[in-house]
Coordinates of N, CA and C in Angstrom, one line a residue:
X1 N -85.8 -152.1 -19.0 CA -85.5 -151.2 -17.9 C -86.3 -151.6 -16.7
X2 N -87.4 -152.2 -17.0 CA -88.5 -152.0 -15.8 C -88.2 -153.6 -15.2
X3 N -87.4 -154.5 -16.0 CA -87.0 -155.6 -14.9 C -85.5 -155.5 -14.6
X4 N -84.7 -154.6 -15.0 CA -84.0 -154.5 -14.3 C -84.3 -153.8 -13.0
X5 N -85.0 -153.3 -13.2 CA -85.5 -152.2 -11.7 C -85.8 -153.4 -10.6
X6 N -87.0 -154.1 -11.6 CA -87.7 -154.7 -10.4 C -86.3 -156.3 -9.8
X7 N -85.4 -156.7 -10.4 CA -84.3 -157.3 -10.3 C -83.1 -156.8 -9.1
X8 N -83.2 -155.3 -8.9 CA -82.2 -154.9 -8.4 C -83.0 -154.5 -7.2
X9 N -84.4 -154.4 -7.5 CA -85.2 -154.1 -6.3 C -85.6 -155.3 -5.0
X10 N -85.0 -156.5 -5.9 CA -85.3 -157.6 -5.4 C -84.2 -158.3 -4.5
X11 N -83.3 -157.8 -5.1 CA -81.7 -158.4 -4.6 C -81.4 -157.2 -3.4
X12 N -82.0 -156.1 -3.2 CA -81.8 -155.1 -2.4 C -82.6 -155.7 -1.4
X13 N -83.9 -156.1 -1.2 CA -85.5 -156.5 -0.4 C -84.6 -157.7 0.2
X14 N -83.5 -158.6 -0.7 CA -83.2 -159.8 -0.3 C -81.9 -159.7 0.7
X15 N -80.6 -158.7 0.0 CA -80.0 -158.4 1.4 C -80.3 -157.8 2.9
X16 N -82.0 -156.9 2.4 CA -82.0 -156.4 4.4 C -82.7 -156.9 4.9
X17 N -83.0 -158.5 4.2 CA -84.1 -159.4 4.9 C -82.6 -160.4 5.7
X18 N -81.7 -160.4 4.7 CA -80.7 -161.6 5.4 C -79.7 -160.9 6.2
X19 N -79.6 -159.6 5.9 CA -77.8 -159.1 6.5 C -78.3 -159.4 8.1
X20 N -79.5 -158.6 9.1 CA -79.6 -159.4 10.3 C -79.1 -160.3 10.9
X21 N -79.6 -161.5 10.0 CA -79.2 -162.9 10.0 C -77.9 -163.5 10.1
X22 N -77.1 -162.7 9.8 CA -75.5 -163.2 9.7 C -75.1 -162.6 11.1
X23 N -74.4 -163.8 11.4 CA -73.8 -163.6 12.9 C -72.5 -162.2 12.9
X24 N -72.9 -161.7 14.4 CA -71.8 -160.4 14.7 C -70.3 -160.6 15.0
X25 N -70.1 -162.4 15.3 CA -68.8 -162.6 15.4 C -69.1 -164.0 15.6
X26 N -68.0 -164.6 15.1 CA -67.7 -165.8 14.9 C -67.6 -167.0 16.3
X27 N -66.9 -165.9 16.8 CA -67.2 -166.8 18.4 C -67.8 -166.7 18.8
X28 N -69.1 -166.9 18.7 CA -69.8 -166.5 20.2 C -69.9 -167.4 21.1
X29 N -70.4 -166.7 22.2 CA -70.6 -167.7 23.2 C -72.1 -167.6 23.6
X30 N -72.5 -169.3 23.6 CA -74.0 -169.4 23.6 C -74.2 -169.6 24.5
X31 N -75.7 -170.0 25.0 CA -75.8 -170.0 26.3 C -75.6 -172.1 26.8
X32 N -76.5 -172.2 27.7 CA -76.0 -174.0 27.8 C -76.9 -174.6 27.1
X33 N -78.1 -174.1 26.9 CA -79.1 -174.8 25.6 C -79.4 -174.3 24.7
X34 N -78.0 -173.4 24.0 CA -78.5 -173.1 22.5 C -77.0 -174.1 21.9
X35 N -76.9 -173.9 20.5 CA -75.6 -174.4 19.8 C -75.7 -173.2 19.0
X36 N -74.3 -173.2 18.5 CA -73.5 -172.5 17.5 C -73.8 -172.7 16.4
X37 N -74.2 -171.8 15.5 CA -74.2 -172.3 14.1 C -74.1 -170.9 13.3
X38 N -74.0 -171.1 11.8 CA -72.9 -169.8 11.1 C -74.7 -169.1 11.0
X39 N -75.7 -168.9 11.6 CA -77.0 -167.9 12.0 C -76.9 -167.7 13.7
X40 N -75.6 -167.9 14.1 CA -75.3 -167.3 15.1 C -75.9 -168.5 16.6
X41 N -76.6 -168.1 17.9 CA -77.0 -169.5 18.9 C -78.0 -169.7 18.5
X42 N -78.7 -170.7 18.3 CA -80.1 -171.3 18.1 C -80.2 -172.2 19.2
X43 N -81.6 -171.6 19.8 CA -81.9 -172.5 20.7 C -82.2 -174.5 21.1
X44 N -81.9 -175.2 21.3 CA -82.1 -176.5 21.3 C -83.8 -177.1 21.3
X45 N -84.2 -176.5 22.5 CA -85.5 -176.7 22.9 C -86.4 -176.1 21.5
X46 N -87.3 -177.3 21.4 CA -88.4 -176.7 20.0 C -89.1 -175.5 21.0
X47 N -89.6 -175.4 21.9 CA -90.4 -173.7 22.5 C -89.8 -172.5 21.8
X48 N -88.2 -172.4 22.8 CA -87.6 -171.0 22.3 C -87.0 -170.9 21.0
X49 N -86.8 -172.2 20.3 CA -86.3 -172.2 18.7 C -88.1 -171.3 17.9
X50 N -89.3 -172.3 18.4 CA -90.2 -171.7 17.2 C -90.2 -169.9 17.4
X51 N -90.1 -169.6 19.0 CA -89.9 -168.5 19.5 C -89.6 -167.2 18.5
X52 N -88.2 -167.3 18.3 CA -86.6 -166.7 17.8 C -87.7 -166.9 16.6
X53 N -87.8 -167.7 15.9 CA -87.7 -167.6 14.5 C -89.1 -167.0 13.9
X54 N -90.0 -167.1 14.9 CA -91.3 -166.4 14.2 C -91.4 -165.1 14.6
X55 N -90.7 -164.5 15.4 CA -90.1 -163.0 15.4 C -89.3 -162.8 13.9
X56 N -88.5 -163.3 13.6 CA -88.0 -163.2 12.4 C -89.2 -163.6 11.5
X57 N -89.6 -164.6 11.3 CA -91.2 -164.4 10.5 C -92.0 -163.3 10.2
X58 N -92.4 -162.9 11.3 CA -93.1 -161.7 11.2 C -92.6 -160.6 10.8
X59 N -91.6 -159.9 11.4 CA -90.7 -159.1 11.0 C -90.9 -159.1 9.2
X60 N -90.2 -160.4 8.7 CA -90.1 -160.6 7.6 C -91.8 -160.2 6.0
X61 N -92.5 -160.6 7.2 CA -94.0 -160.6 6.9 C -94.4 -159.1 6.9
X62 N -94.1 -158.3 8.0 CA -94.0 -156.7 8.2 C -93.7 -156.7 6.9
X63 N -92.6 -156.5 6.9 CA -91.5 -155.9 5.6 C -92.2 -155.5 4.6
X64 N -92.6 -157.3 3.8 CA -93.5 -157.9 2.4 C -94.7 -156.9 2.9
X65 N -95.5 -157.1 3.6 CA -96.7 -156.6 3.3 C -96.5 -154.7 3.6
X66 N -95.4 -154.2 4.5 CA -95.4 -152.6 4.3 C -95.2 -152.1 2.6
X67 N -93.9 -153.2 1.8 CA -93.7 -152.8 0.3 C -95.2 -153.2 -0.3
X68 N -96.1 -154.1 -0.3 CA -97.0 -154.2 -1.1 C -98.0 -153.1 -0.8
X69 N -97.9 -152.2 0.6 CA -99.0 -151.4 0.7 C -99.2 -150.3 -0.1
X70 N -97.2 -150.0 -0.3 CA -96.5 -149.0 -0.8 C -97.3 -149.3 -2.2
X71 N -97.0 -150.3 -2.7 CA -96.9 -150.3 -4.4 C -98.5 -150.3 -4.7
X72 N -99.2 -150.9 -3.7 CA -100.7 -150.6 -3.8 C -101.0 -149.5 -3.7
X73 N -100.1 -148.4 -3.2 CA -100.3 -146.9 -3.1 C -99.8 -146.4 -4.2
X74 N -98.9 -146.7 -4.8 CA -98.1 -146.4 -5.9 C -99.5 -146.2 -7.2
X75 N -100.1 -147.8 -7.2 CA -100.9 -147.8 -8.3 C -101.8 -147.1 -8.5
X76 N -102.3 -147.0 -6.9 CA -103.9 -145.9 -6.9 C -103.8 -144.8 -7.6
X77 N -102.5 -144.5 -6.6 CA -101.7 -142.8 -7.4 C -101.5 -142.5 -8.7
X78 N -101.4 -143.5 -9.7 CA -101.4 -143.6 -10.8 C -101.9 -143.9 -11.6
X79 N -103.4 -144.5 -11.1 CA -104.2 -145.0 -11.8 C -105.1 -144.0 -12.7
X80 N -104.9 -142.7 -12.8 CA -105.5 -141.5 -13.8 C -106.9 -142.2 -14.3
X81 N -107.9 -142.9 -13.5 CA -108.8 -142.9 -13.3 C -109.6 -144.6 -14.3
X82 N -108.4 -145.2 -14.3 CA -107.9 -146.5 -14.9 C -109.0 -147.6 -13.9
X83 N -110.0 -147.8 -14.1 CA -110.5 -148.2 -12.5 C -110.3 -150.0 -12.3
X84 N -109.0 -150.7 -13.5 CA -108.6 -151.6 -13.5 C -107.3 -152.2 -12.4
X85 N -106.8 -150.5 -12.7 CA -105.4 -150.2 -11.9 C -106.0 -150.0 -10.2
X86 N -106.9 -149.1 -10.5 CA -107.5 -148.4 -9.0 C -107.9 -149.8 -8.3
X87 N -108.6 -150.6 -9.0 CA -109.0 -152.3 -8.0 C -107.7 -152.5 -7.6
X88 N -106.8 -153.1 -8.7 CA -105.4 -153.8 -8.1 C -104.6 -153.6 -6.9
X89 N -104.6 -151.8 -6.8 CA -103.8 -151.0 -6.0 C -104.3 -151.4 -4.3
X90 N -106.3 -151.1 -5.0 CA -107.0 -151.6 -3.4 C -106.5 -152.8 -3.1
X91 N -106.5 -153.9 -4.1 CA -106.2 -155.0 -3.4 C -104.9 -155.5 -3.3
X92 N -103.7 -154.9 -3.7 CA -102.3 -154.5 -2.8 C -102.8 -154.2 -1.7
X93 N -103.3 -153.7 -1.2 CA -103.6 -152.7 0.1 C -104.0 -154.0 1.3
X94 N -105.7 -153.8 0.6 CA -106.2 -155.1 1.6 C -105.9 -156.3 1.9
X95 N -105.0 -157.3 0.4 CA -104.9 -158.4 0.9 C -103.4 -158.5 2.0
X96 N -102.4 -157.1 1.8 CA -101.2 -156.6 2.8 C -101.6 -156.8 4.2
X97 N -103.2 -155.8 4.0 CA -103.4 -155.9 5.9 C -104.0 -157.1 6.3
X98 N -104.6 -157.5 5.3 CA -105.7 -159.4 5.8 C -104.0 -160.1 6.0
X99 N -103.3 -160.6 5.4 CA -101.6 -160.8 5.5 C -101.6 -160.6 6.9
X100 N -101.4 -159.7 7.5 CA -101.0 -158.7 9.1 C -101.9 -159.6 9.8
X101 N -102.9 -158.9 9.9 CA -104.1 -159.7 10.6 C -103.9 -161.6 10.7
X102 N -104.0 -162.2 9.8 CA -103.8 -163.8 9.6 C -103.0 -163.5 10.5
X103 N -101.5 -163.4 10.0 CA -100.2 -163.6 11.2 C -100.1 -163.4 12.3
X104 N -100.8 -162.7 12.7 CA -101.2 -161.8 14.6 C -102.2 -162.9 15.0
X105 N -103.0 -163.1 14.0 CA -104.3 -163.7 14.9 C -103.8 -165.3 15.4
X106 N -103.0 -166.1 13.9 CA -102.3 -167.1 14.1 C -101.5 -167.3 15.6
X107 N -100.4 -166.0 15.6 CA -99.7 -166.5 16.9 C -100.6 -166.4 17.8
X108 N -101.7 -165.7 18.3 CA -102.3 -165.3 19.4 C -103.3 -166.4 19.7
X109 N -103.8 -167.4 18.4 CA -104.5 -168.3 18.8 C -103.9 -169.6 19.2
X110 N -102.4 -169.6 18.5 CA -101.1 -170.8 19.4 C -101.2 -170.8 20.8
X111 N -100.8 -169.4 21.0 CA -100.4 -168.9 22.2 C -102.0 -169.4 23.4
X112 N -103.1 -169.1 22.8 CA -104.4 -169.6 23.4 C -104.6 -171.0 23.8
X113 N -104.2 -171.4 22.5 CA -105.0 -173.1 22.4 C -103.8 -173.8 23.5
X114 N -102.2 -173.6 23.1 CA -101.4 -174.1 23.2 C -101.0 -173.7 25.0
X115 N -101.2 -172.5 25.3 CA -100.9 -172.1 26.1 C -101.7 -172.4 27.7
X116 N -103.1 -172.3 27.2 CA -103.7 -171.9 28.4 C -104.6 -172.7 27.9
X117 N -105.0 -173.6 26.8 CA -106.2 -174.5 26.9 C -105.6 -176.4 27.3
X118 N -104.4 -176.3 26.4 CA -103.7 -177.7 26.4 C -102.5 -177.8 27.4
X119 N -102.6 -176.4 28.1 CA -101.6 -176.4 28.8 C -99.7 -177.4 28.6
X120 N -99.4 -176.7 26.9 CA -98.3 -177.5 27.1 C -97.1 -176.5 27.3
X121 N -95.9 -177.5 28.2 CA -95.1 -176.8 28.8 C -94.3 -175.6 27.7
X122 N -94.3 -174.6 28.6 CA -93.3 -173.7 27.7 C -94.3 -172.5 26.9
X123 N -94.9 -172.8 26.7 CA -96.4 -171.8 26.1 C -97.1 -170.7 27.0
X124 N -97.0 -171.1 28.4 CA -97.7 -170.0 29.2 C -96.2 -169.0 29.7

């Protein structure tokens, strides 16, 4: 029972990570430097392509780490004084927000080095 759960909980996590991702109509019309493709216009230029897609990154990273906070809250709550369970639950918790943290600090140090130290085009 408990992998069917976690099976159906997975294919559910896996459609509202992709349904986004599917284009709203078939024709679109792109701009003059993106192309067409069945994930809808993607930009040409590597700047606004890594752009687009590490918003979807993150986003995606949100997601993962809000469900592992949950279930790290799940276990605390359950841990009836289990202090095996009680570690695990903490560390669902912490390694969710060190997760957050890494990814924020990551773009924000691109955006530094890339932007305003090496000055390459497209970054500022």
């Amino acid at each position: 029972m408990k992998k069917i759960r976690t099976i159906l909980l997975s294919l559910l996590m896996l459609f509202i990570v992709l349904f986004p991702l599917m284009p709203t109509a078939f024709a679109q019309a792109c701009g003059a430097d993106e192309m067409s493709t069945d994930l809808g216009c993607i930009p040409q230029d590597p700047v606004p392509f890594m752009e687009k897609f590490y918003g979807y990154g993150l986003g995606l990273l949100g997601f993962v780490a809000l469900l592992f906070m949950i279930i790290g809250g799940y276990n605390i709550m359950l841990s009836r004084g289990n202090f095996e369970q009680l570690e695990r639950g903490k560390s669902f918790i912490y390694y969710s927000i060190a997760g957050i943290i890494l990814a924020v600090l990551g773009f924000v140090f691109i955006q530094i080095v890339a932007g305003q130290i090496l000055k390459i085009p497209g970054f500022s």
